[in-house]
Structure formats: C-alpha cells, structure tokens
PDB file of C-alpha atoms in Angstrom:
ATOM      1  CA  MET A   1     124.138 105.454  75.971  1.00  0.00           C
ATOM      2  CA  SER A   2     127.424 103.745  76.159  1.00  0.00           C
ATOM      3  CA  ALA A   3     128.379 100.552  74.694  1.00  0.00           C
ATOM      4  CA  VAL A   4     129.538  97.255  76.576  1.00  0.00           C
ATOM      5  CA  GLY A   5     132.869  96.919  77.115  1.00  0.00           C
ATOM      6  CA  PRO A   6     134.259  93.611  76.998  1.00  0.00           C
ATOM      7  CA  ALA A   7     135.004  93.456  80.000  1.00  0.00           C
ATOM      8  CA  GLU A   8     131.501  93.684  81.351  1.00  0.00           C
ATOM      9  CA  ALA A   9     130.450  92.044  78.141  1.00  0.00           C
ATOM     10  CA  LEU A  10     132.479  88.400  80.665  1.00  0.00           C
ATOM     11  CA  ILE A  11     130.795  89.691  84.318  1.00  0.00           C
ATOM     12  CA  LEU A  12     127.561  89.860  82.391  1.00  0.00           C
ATOM     13  CA  LEU A  13     128.671  86.612  80.767  1.00  0.00           C
ATOM     14  CA  VAL A  14     129.563  84.878  84.061  1.00  0.00           C
ATOM     15  CA  ILE A  15     127.226  86.196  85.713  1.00  0.00           C
ATOM     16  CA  TRP A  16     123.839  85.658  83.846  1.00  0.00           C
ATOM     17  CA  VAL A  17     125.136  83.104  81.074  1.00  0.00           C
ATOM     18  CA  VAL A  18     126.653  80.647  82.745  1.00  0.00           C
ATOM     19  CA  PRO A  19     124.821  80.299  85.927  1.00  0.00           C
ATOM     20  CA  ALA A  20     121.750  79.705  83.588  1.00  0.00           C
ATOM     21  CA  VAL A  21     123.580  77.113  81.180  1.00  0.00           C
ATOM     22  CA  VAL A  22     124.699  75.105  84.329  1.00  0.00           C
ATOM     23  CA  LEU A  23     121.227  75.213  85.829  1.00  0.00           C
ATOM     24  CA  PHE A  24     119.783  73.955  82.744  1.00  0.00           C
ATOM     25  CA  PHE A  25     122.168  71.110  82.406  1.00  0.00           C
ATOM     26  CA  LEU A  26     121.179  70.126  86.104  1.00  0.00           C
ATOM     27  CA  ILE A  27     117.597  70.106  85.257  1.00  0.00           C
ATOM     28  CA  TYR A  28     118.176  68.541  82.074  1.00  0.00           C
ATOM     29  CA  TRP A  29     120.240  65.500  83.778  1.00  0.00           C
ATOM     30  CA  ALA A  30     117.666  65.284  86.777  1.00  0.00           C
ATOM     31  CA  VAL A  31     115.256  64.359  84.115  1.00  0.00           C
ATOM     32  CA  ARG A  32     116.905  62.372  82.172  1.00  0.00           C
ATOM     33  CA  LEU A  33     117.983  60.021  85.459  1.00  0.00           C
ATOM     34  CA  ALA A  34     114.311  60.030  86.992  1.00  0.00           C
ATOM     35  CA  ILE A  35     113.450  58.633  83.715  1.00  0.00           C
ATOM     36  CA  ARG A  36     115.751  55.864  83.298  1.00  0.00           C
ATOM     37  CA  HIS A  37     115.351  54.943  86.965  1.00  0.00           C
ATOM     38  CA  GLU A  38     111.100  54.237  86.441  1.00  0.00           C
ATOM     39  CA  GLY A  39     112.210  52.649  83.579  1.00  0.00           C
ATOM     40  CA  ARG A  40     113.745  50.365  85.595  1.00  0.00           C
ATOM     41  CA  ARG A  41     111.659  50.152  89.241  1.00  0.00           C
ATOM     42  CA  VAL A  42     110.157  47.200  90.177  1.00  0.00           C
ATOM     43  CA  PRO A  43     106.407  47.122  90.642  1.00  0.00           C
ATOM     44  CA  SER A  44     105.029  47.325  94.377  1.00  0.00           C
ATOM     45  CA  LEU A  45     102.835  44.338  95.558  1.00  0.00           C
ATOM     46  CA  HIS A  46      99.567  46.795  95.084  1.00  0.00           C
ATOM     47  CA  GLU A  47     100.196  47.132  91.850  1.00  0.00           C
ATOM     48  CA  ARG A  48     100.735  43.897  90.656  1.00  0.00           C
ATOM     49  CA  VAL A  49      97.954  42.736  92.740  1.00  0.00           C
ATOM     50  CA  THR A  50      95.670  45.660  91.014  1.00  0.00           C
ATOM     51  CA  ALA A  51      97.302  44.725  88.137  1.00  0.00           C
ATOM     52  CA  GLU A  52      96.333  40.762  88.016  1.00  0.00           C
ATOM     53  CA  ARG A  53      92.679  41.175  89.375  1.00  0.00           C
ATOM     54  CA  GLU A  54      92.063  43.747  86.105  1.00  0.00           C
ATOM     55  CA  ALA A  55      93.453  40.670  83.897  1.00  0.00           C
ATOM     56  CA  GLN A  56      91.097  38.109  86.322  1.00  0.00           C
ATOM     57  CA  ARG A  57      88.192  40.879  85.094  1.00  0.00           C
ATOM     58  CA  ARG A  58      88.852  40.929  81.365  1.00  0.00           C
ATOM     59  CA  GLU A  59      89.315  36.989  81.333  1.00  0.00           C
ATOM     60  CA  TRP A  60      86.042  36.642  83.475  1.00  0.00           C
ATOM     61  CA  ALA A  61      83.895  39.314  80.780  1.00  0.00           C
ATOM     62  CA  GLU A  62      85.244  37.683  77.680  1.00  0.00           C
ATOM     63  CA  ARG A  63      84.175  34.115  79.276  1.00  0.00           C
ATOM     64  CA  GLU A  64      80.777  35.370  79.864  1.00  0.00           C
ATOM     65  CA  ALA A  65      80.342  37.414  76.765  1.00  0.00           C
ATOM     66  CA  ARG A  66      82.065  33.920  75.216  1.00  0.00           C
ATOM     67  CA  ARG A  67      79.028  31.791  76.447  1.00  0.00           C
ATOM     68  CA  ASN A  68      75.841  34.312  76.018  1.00  0.00           C
ATOM     69  CA  THR A  69      77.262  34.327  72.639  1.00  0.00           C
ATOM     70  CA  GLU A  70      77.480  30.588  71.815  1.00  0.00           C
ATOM     71  CA  ALA A  71      74.448  29.439  73.885  1.00  0.00           C
ATOM     72  CA  PRO A  72      71.994  32.480  74.130  1.00  0.00           C
ATOM     73  CA  ASP A  73      69.536  32.414  77.277  1.00  0.00           C
ATOM     74  CA  GLU A  74      66.228  31.662  75.426  1.00  0.00           C
ATOM     75  CA  LEU A  75      62.773  32.705  76.968  1.00  0.00           C
TER      76      LEU A  75
END
C-alpha cells in the first residue's frame, strides 16, 4: 500500500469533505428556517374553526358534568 501524499489528501479533502460539510450546513439552515417559519405561521381558517369547536365541546361536556353532579337524576 502506498501512503497518501499531501497533494492526494488535499484532493480527497476537496472532493469529499468540503461538499459534505456544505451539504450538512445547507440542510441544517433549511430545517432551522422551517422551524422558525412554522412558529410564526398564522393558523388557517379550518384550524381556527376546529379549535373553536373543540373548545365549545369541552365547555359543553364540563357544563353537563357539573349539572349531573349538582342535580343527579332521580329514578
């Protein structure tokens, strides 16, 4: 086996290591920007309506539970 000389090491570095590091940072920044954008995103109309309906259902269920505990049905 022959030893890798400085010129060959530099070529290997440029061919493999530099593109790998650049690709890593491109993916890193893309994910970071996507996460930051998701945090600033405004909910759509569908999401707002769905959340409001769910809140109304929870409120109704709590009100029914309170009503049932305060005045249980007598048979």
